[in-house]
Tab-separated table of C-alpha atoms and ligand atoms in Angstrom:
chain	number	residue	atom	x	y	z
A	21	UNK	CA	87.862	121.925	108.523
A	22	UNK	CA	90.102	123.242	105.923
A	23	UNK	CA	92.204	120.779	104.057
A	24	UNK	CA	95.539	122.279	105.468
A	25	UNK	CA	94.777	122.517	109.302
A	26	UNK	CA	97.580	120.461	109.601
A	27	UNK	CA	101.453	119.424	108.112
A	28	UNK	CA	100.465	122.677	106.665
A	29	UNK	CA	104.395	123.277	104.090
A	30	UNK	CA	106.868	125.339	105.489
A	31	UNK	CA	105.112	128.485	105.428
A	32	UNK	CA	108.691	129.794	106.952
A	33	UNK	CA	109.262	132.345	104.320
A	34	UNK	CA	105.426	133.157	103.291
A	35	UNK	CA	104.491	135.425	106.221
A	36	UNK	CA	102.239	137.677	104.192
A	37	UNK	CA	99.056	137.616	102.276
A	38	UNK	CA	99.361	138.010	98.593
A	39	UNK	CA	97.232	137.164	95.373
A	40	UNK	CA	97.899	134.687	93.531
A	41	UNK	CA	99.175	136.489	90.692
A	42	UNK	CA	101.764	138.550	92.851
A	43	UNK	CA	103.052	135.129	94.304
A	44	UNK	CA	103.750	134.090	90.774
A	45	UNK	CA	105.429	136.631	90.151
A	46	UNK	CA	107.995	136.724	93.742
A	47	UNK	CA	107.863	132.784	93.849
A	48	UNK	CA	108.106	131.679	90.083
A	49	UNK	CA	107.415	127.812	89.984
A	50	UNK	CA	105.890	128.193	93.173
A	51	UNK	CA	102.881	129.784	92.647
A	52	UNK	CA	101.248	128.792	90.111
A	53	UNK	CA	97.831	129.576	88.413
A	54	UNK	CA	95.877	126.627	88.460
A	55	UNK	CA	95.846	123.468	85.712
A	56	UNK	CA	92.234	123.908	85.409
A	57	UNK	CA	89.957	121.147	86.222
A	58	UNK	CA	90.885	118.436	83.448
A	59	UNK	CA	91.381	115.306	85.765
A	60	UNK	CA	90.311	113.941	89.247
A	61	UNK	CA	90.479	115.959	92.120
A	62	UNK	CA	93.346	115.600	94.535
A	63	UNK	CA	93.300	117.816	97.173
A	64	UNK	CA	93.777	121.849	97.263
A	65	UNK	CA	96.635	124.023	96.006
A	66	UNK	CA	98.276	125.342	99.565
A	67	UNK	CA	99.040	128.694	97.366
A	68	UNK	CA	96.099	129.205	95.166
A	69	UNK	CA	93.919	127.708	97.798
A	70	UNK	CA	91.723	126.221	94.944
A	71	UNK	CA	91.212	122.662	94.738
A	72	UNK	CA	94.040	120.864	92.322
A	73	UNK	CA	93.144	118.207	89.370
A	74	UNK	CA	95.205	115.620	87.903
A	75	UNK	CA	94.751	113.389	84.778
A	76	UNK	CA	97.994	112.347	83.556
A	77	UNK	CA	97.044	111.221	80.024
A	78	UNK	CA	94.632	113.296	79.572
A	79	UNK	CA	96.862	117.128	79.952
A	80	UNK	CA	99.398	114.649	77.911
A	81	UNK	CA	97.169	115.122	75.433
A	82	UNK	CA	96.261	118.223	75.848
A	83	UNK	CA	99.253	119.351	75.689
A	84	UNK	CA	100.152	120.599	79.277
A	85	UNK	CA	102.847	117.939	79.875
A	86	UNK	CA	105.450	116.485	77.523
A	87	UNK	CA	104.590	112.852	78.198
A	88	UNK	CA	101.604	111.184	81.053
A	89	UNK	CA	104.817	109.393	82.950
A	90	UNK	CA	104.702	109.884	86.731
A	91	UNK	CA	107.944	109.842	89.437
A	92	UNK	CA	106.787	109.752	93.055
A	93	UNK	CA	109.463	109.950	95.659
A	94	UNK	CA	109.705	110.364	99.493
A	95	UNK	CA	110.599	108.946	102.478
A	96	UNK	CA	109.226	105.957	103.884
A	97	UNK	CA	105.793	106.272	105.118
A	98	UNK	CA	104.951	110.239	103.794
A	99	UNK	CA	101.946	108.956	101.643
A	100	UNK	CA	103.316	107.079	98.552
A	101	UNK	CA	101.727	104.361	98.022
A	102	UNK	CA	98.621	105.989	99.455
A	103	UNK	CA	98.212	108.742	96.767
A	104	UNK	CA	98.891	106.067	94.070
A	105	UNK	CA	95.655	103.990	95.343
A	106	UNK	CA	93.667	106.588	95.979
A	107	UNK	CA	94.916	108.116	92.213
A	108	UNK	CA	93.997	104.517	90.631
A	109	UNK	CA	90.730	104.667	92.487
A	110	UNK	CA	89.558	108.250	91.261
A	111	UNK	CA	91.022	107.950	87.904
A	112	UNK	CA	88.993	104.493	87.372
A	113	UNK	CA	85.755	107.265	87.746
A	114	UNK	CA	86.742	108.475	84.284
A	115	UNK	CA	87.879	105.230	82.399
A	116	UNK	CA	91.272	104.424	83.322
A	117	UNK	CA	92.334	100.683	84.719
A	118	UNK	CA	95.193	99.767	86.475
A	119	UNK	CA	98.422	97.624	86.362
A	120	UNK	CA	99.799	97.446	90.301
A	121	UNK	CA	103.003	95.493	91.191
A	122	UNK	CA	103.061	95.824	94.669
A	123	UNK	CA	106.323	93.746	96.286
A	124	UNK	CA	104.474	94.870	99.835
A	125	UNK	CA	101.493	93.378	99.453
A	126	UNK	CA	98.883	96.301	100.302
A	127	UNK	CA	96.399	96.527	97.216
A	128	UNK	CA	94.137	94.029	98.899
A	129	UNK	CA	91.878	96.683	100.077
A	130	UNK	CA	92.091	98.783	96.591
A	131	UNK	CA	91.441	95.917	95.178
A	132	UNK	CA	88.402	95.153	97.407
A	133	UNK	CA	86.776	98.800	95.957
A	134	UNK	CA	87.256	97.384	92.277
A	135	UNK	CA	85.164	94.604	92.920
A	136	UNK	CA	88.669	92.014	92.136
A	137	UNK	CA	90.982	89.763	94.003
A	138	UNK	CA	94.829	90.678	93.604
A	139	UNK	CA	97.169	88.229	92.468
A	140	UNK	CA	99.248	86.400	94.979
A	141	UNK	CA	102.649	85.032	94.013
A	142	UNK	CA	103.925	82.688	96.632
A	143	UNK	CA	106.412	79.490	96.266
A	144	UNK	CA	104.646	76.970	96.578
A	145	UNK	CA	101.340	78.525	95.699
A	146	UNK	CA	99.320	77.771	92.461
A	147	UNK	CA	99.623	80.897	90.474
A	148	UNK	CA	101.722	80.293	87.467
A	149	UNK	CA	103.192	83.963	84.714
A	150	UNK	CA	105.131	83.119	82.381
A	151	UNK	CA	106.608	86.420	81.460
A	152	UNK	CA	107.362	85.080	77.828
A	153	UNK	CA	104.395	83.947	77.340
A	154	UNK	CA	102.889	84.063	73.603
A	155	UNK	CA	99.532	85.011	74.261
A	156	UNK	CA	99.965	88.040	75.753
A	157	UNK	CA	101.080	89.098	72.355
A	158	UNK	CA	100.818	92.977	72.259
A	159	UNK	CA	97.654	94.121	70.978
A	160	UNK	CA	99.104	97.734	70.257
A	161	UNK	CA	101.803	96.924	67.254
A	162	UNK	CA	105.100	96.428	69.638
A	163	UNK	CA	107.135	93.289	68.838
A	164	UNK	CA	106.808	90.938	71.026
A	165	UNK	CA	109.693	88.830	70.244
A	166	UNK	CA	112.035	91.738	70.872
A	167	UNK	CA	110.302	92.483	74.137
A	168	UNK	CA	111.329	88.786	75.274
A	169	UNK	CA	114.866	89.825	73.989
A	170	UNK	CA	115.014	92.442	75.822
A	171	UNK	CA	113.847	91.023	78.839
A	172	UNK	CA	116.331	88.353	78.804
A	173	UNK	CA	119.155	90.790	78.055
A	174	UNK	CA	118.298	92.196	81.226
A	175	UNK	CA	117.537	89.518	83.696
A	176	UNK	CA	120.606	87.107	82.821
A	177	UNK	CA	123.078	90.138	83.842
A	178	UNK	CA	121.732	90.437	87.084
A	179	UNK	CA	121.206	86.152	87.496
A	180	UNK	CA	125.215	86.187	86.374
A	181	UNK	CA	126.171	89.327	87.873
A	182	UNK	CA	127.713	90.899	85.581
A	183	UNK	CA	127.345	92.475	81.986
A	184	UNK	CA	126.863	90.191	79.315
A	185	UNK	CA	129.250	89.743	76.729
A	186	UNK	CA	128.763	90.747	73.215
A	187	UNK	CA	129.533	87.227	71.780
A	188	UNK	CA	126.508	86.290	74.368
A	189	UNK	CA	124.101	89.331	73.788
A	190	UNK	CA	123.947	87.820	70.802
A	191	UNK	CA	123.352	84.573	71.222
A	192	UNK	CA	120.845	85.147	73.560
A	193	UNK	CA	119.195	87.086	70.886
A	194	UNK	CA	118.764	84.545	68.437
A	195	UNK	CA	117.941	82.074	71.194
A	196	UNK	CA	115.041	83.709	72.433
A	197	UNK	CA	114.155	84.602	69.061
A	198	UNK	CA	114.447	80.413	67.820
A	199	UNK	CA	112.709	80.273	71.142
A	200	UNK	CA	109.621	82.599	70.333
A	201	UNK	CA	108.755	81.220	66.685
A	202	UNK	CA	109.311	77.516	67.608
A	203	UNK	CA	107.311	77.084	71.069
A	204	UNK	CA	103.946	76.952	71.104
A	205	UNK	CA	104.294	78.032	74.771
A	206	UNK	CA	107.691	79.550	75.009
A	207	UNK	CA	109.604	79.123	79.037
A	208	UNK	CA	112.214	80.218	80.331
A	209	UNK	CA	113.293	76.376	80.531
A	210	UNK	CA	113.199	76.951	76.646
A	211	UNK	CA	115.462	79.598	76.753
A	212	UNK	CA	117.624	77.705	78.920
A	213	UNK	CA	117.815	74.666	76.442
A	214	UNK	CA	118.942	77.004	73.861
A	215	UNK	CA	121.475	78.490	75.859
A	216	UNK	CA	122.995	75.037	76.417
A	217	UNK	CA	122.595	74.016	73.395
A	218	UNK	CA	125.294	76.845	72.188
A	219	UNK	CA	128.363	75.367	74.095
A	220	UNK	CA	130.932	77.042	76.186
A	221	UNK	CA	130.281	80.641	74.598
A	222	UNK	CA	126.800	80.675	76.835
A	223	UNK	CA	127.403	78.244	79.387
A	224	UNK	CA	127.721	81.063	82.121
A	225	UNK	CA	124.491	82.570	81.379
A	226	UNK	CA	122.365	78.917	81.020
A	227	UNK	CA	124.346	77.880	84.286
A	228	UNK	CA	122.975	81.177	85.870
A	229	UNK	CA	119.226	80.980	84.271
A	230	UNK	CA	119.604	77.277	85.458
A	231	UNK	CA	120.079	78.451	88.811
A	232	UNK	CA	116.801	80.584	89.061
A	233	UNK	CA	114.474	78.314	87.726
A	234	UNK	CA	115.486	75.398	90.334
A	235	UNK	CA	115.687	78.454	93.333
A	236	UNK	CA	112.444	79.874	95.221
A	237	UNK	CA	110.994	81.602	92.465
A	238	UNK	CA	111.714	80.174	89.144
A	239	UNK	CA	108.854	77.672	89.275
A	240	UNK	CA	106.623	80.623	89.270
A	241	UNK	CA	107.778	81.989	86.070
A	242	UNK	CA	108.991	78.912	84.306
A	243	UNK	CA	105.236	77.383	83.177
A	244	UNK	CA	102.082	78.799	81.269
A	245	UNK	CA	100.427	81.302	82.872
A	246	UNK	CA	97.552	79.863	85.354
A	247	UNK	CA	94.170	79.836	83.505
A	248	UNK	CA	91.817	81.864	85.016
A	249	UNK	CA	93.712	84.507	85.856
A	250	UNK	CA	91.795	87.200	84.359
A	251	UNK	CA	93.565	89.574	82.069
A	252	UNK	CA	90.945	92.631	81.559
A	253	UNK	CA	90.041	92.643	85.552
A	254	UNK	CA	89.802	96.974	86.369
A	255	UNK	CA	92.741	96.708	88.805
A	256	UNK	CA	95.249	94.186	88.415
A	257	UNK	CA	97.425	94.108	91.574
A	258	UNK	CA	100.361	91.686	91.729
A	259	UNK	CA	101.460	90.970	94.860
A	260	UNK	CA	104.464	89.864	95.839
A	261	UNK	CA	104.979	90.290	99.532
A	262	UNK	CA	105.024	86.187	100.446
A	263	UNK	CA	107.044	85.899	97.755
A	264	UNK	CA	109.573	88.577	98.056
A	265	UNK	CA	109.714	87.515	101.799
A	266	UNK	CA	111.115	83.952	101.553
A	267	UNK	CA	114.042	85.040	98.916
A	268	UNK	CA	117.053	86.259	100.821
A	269	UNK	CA	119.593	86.874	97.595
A	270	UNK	CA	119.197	90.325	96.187
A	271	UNK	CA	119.716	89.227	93.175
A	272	UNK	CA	116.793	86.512	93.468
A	273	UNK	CA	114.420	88.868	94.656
A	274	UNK	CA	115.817	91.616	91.881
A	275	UNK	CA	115.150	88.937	88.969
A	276	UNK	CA	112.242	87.822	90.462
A	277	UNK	CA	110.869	91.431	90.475
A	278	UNK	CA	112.164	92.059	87.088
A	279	UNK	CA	109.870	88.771	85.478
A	280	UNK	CA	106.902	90.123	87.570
A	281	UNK	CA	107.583	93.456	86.167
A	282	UNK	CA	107.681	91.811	82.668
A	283	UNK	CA	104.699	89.819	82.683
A	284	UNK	CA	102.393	93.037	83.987
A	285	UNK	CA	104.233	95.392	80.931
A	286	UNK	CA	102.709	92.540	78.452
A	287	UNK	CA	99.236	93.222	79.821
A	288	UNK	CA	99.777	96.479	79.743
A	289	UNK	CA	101.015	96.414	75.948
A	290	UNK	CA	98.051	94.036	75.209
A	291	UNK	CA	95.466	96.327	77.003
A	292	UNK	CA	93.353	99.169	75.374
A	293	UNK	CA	92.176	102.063	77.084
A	294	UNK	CA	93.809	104.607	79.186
A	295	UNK	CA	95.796	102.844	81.804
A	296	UNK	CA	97.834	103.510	84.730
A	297	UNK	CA	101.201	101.156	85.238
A	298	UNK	CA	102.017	101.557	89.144
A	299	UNK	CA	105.870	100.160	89.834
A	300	UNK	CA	105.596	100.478	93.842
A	301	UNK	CA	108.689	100.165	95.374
A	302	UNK	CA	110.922	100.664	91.911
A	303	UNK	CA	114.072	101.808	93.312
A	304	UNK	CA	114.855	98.150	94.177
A	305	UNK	CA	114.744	97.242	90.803
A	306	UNK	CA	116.444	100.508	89.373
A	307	UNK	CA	119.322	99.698	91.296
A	308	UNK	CA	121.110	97.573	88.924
A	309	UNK	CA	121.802	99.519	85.437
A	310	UNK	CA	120.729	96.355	83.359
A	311	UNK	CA	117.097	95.989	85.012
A	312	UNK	CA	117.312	99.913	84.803
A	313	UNK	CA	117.462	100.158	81.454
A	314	UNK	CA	115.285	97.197	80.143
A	315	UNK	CA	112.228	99.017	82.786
A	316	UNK	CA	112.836	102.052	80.846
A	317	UNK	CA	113.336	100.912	77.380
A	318	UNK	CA	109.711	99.399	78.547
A	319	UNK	CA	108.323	103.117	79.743
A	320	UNK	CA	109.666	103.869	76.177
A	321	UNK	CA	107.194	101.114	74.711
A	322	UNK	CA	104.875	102.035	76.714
A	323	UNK	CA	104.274	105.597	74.932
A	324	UNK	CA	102.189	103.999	71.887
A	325	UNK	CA	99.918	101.946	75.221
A	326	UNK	CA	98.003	105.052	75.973
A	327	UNK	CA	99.887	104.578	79.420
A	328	UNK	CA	100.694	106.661	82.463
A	329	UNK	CA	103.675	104.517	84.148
A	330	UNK	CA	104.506	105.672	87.764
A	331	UNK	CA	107.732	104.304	89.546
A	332	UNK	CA	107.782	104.961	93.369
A	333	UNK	CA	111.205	105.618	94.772
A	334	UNK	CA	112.261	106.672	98.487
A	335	UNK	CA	115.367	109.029	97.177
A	336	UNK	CA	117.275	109.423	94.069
A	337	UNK	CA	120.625	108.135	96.398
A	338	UNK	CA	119.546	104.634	96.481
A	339	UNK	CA	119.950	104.652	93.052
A	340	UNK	CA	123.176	106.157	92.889
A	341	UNK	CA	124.733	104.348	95.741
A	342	UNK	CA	124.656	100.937	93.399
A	343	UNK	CA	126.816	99.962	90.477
A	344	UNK	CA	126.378	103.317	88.794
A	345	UNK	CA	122.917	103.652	87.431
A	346	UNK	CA	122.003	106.920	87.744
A	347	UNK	CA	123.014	107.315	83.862
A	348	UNK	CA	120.247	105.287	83.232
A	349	UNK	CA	117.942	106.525	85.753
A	350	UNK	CA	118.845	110.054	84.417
A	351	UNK	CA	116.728	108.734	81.452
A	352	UNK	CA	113.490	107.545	83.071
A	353	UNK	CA	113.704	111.046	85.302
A	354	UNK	CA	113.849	112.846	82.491
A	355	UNK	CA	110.513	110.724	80.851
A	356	UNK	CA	108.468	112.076	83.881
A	357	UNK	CA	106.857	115.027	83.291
A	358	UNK	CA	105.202	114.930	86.536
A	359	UNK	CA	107.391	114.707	89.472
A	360	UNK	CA	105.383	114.318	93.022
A	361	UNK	CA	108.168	114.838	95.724
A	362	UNK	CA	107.288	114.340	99.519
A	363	UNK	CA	109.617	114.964	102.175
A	364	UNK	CA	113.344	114.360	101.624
A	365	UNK	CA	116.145	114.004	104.000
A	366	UNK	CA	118.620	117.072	104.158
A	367	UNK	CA	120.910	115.068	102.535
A	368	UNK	CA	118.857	113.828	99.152
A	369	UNK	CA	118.692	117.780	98.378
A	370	UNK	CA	121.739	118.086	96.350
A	371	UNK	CA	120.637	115.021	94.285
A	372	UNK	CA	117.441	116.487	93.791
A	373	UNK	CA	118.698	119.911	93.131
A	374	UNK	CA	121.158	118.165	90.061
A	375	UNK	CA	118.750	115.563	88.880
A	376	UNK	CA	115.051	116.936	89.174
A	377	UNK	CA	116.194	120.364	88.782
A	378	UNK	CA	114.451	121.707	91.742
A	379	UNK	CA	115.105	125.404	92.511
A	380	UNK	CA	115.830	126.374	95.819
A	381	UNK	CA	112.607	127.693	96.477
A	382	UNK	CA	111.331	124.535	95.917
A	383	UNK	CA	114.031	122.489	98.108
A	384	UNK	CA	112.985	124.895	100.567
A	385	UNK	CA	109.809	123.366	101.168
A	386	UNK	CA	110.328	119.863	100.260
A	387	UNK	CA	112.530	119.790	102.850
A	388	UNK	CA	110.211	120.348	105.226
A	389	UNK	CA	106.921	118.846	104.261
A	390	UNK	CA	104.899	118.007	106.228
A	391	UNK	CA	103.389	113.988	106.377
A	392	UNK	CA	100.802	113.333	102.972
A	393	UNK	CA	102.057	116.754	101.473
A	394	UNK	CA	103.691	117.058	98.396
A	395	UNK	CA	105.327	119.060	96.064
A	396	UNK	CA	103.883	118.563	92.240
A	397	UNK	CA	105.737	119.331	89.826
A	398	UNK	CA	103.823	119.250	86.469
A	399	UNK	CA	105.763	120.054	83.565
A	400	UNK	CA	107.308	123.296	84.626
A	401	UNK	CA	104.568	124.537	87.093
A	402	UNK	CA	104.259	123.538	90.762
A	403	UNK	CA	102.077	123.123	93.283
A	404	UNK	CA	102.129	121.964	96.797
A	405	UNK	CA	99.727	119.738	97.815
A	406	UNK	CA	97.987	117.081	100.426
A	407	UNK	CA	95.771	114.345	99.564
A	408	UNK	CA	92.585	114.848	100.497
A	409	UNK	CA	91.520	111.161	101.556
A	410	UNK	CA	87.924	110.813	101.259
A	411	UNK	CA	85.793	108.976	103.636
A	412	UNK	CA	85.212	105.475	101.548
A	413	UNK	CA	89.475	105.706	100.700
A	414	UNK	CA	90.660	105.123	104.282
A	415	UNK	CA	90.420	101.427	104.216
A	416	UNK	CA	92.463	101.692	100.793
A	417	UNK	CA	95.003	103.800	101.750
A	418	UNK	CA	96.128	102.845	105.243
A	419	UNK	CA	99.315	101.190	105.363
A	420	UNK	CA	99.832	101.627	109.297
A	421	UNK	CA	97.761	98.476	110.653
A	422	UNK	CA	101.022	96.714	109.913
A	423	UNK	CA	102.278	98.525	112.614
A	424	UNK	CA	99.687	98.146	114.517
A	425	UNK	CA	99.879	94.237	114.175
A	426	UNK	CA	96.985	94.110	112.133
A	427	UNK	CA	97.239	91.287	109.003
A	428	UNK	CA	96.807	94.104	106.290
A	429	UNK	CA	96.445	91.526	103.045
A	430	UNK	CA	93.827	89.525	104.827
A	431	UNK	CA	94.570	85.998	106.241
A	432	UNK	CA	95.644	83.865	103.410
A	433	UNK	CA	98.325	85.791	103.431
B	24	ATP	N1	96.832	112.147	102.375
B	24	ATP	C1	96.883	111.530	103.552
B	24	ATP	N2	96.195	111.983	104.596
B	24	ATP	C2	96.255	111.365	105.775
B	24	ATP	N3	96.992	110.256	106.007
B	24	ATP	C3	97.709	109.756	105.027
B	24	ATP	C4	97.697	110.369	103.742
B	24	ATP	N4	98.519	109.668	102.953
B	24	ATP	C5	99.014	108.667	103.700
B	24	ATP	N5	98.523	108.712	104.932
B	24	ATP	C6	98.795	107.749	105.983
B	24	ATP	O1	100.182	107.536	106.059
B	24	ATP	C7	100.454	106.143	106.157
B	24	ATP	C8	101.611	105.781	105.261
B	24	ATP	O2	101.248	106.041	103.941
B	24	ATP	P1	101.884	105.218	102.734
B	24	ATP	O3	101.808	103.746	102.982
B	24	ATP	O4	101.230	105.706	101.523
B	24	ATP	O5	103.392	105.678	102.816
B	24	ATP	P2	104.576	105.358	101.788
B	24	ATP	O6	105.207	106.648	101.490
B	24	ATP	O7	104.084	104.559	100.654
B	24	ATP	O8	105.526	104.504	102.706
B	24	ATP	P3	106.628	103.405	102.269
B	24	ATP	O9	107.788	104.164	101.710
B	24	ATP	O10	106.976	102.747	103.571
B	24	ATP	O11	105.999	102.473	101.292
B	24	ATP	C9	99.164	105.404	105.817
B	24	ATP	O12	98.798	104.608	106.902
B	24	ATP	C10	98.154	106.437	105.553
B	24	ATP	O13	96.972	106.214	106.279
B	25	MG	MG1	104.521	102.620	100.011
């Protein structure tokens, strides 16, 4: 069976037969001669017809993209999160390991093929991260006292809803700083004793940190990370679905995402070896400009990590529709030299056509892509392509079981 028997792309305007060469030349960015074979196989090119290969850090360093950063965006349930498993799972072949936040909690299979367990944040569970914790000190030369800065700048805007003053940046600065080189074991409790210790200049932002370590979640992130929990594992998937599930602020669940987010950067900026950072769900947390910016200040960091990050996004208007981001977003879009684009609604095209830079060629057929398929767009060549799911990857990759009332994350959870 060929691999596009069906959700073949809109082959609306491609009614003839043509080499590959003239199709280049009628359908520039379209058709595109192929990458070659450095990377894993992903499925096959639906206008070359020959099988297309990905390795993100790899053509990074070969020079065929500008940087090994990945976007991935499409509607809910067009194959997401599946090509990002099966992408970890292939790319694991050839060395890589991989950092997974997944808020939904689906890497239990995935994590099942790498031979690990994936971590399960849940109030009232045992597992303990302390984001600012000292050992995770970065192995690569970043600062990790400025990384807990930085993380801290971001958080307490969203905990006090709005910016943070400059009188407080500051303080906060030195805090976590005082923080860092005087605790053995530096907590967010420290942070908050610093805080108070300041007077009325940071009272708003201790009253707010306050706040989140007595809620739902800041127990979790508020004590040493739990032994045991084993730092070099192939796959480390953090999931976050109990968790995310019992906090009903957005600005809980935001924070709470943001920590979790923090704690898996400092393994990845500990970690050596080609690795690939997998934000699933990141529009939630690239909603608010402040957790914005700190994630991509962090993709920024990232760069000296050997690192392919990938944030997962349904459409560029949840980001917009917030306080204002997209300037910030606008960044991290630009930082991904590989953009995989799945379906989008009629109405995400003009957002796409101003931020991604799509032509309309290329709007043409995301527009009407068909489930799993997606447009690629590495550096400035594109490709439209499907997964091809191999035997062994179903039971990684299905997502549906949900829906058909299956427990997906097995029955712990
Ligand atoms: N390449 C593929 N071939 C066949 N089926 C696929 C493919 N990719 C995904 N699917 C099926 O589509 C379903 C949804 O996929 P997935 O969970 O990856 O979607 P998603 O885009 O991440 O959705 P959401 O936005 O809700 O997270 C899965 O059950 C999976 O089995
Ligand atoms: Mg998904």
């Amino acid at each position: 069976m060929g691999a596009f028997s069906t959700g073949v792309p809109p082959p609306r305007r491609v009614a003839h037969r043509a080499t590959t060469a003239s199709l280049q030349a009628l359908l520039p960015f379209i058709a595109e001669s192929s990458l070659g074979s450095a990377g894993v196989y992903i499925g096959t090119d639906a206008f070359s017809r020959s099988p297309f290969y990905y390795d993100p850090i790899r053509m990074y360093l070969d020079g065929v993209i500008g940087d090994p950063n990945i976007l991935v965006i499409g509607r809910l349930g067009y194959g997401k999160s599946a090509l990002m498993k099966a992408l970890s799972r292939r790319l694991n072949v050839v060395g890589y390991s991989t950092i997974y936040l997944d808020p939904k909690g689906e890497t239990t299979p995935l994590a099942g093929a790498f031979g690990v367990e994936p971590l399960r944040l849940a109030a009232g569970g045992a597992l303990r991260l302390n984001p600012l914790d000292e050992k995770l000190a970065s192995a690569t030369g970043l600062d990790p006292t400025r990384e807990r800065e930085l993380l801290m700048r971001a958080v307490l805007p969203v905990m006090l809803e709005r910016p943070l003053r400059p009188a407080e940046l500051r303080i906060v600065s030195e805090v976590v700083r005082e923080v860092v080189e005087s605790c053995p074991q530096p907590t967010l409790r420290d942070v908050h004793a610093g805080l108070a210790a300041r007077g009325a200049v940071t009272c708003d932002p201790a009253d707010a940190l306050w706040d989140y370590i007595h809620g739902p979640a800041g127990a979790l992130f508020d004590a040493p990370t739990s032994a045991g929990v084993d730092l070099n594992a192939p796959l480390l998937a953090l999931n976050l679905r109990r968790l995310t599930q019992t906090l009903t602020a957005e600005k809980q669940r935001l924070v709470t995402l943001a920590l979790a987010a923090a704690w898996l950067f400092a393994i990845v900026s500990r970690r050596r070896g080609y690795k690939l950072f997998v934000a699933d769900e990141a529009w939630f947390m690239l909603r608010h400009r402040a957790a914005a910016e700190w994630f991509q200040a962090q993709w920024k960091l990232c760069r000296a990590t050997s690192t392919a990050n990938v944030a997962v996004l349904h459409r560029l208007s949840d980001l917009e529709a917030a306080d204002g981001t997209m300037a910030s977003v606008r960044g991290l879009l630009s930082d991904c030299a590989t953009k995989v684009i799945f379906n989008q609604e009629p109405g995400e095209i003009p957002l796409l056509q101003k931020h991604l830079g799509l032509s309309s060629t290329e709007v043409e057929y995301v527009r009407s892509l068909g489930r799993a398929w997606a447009l690629w767009r590495v550096g400035e060549r594109s490709f439209v392509v499907k997964l091809d799911v191999q035997p062994a990857e179903w039971a990684i990759v299905d997502t549906d079981g949900a829906m058909r009332g299956e427990v997906l994350d097995g029955p712990e959870d």
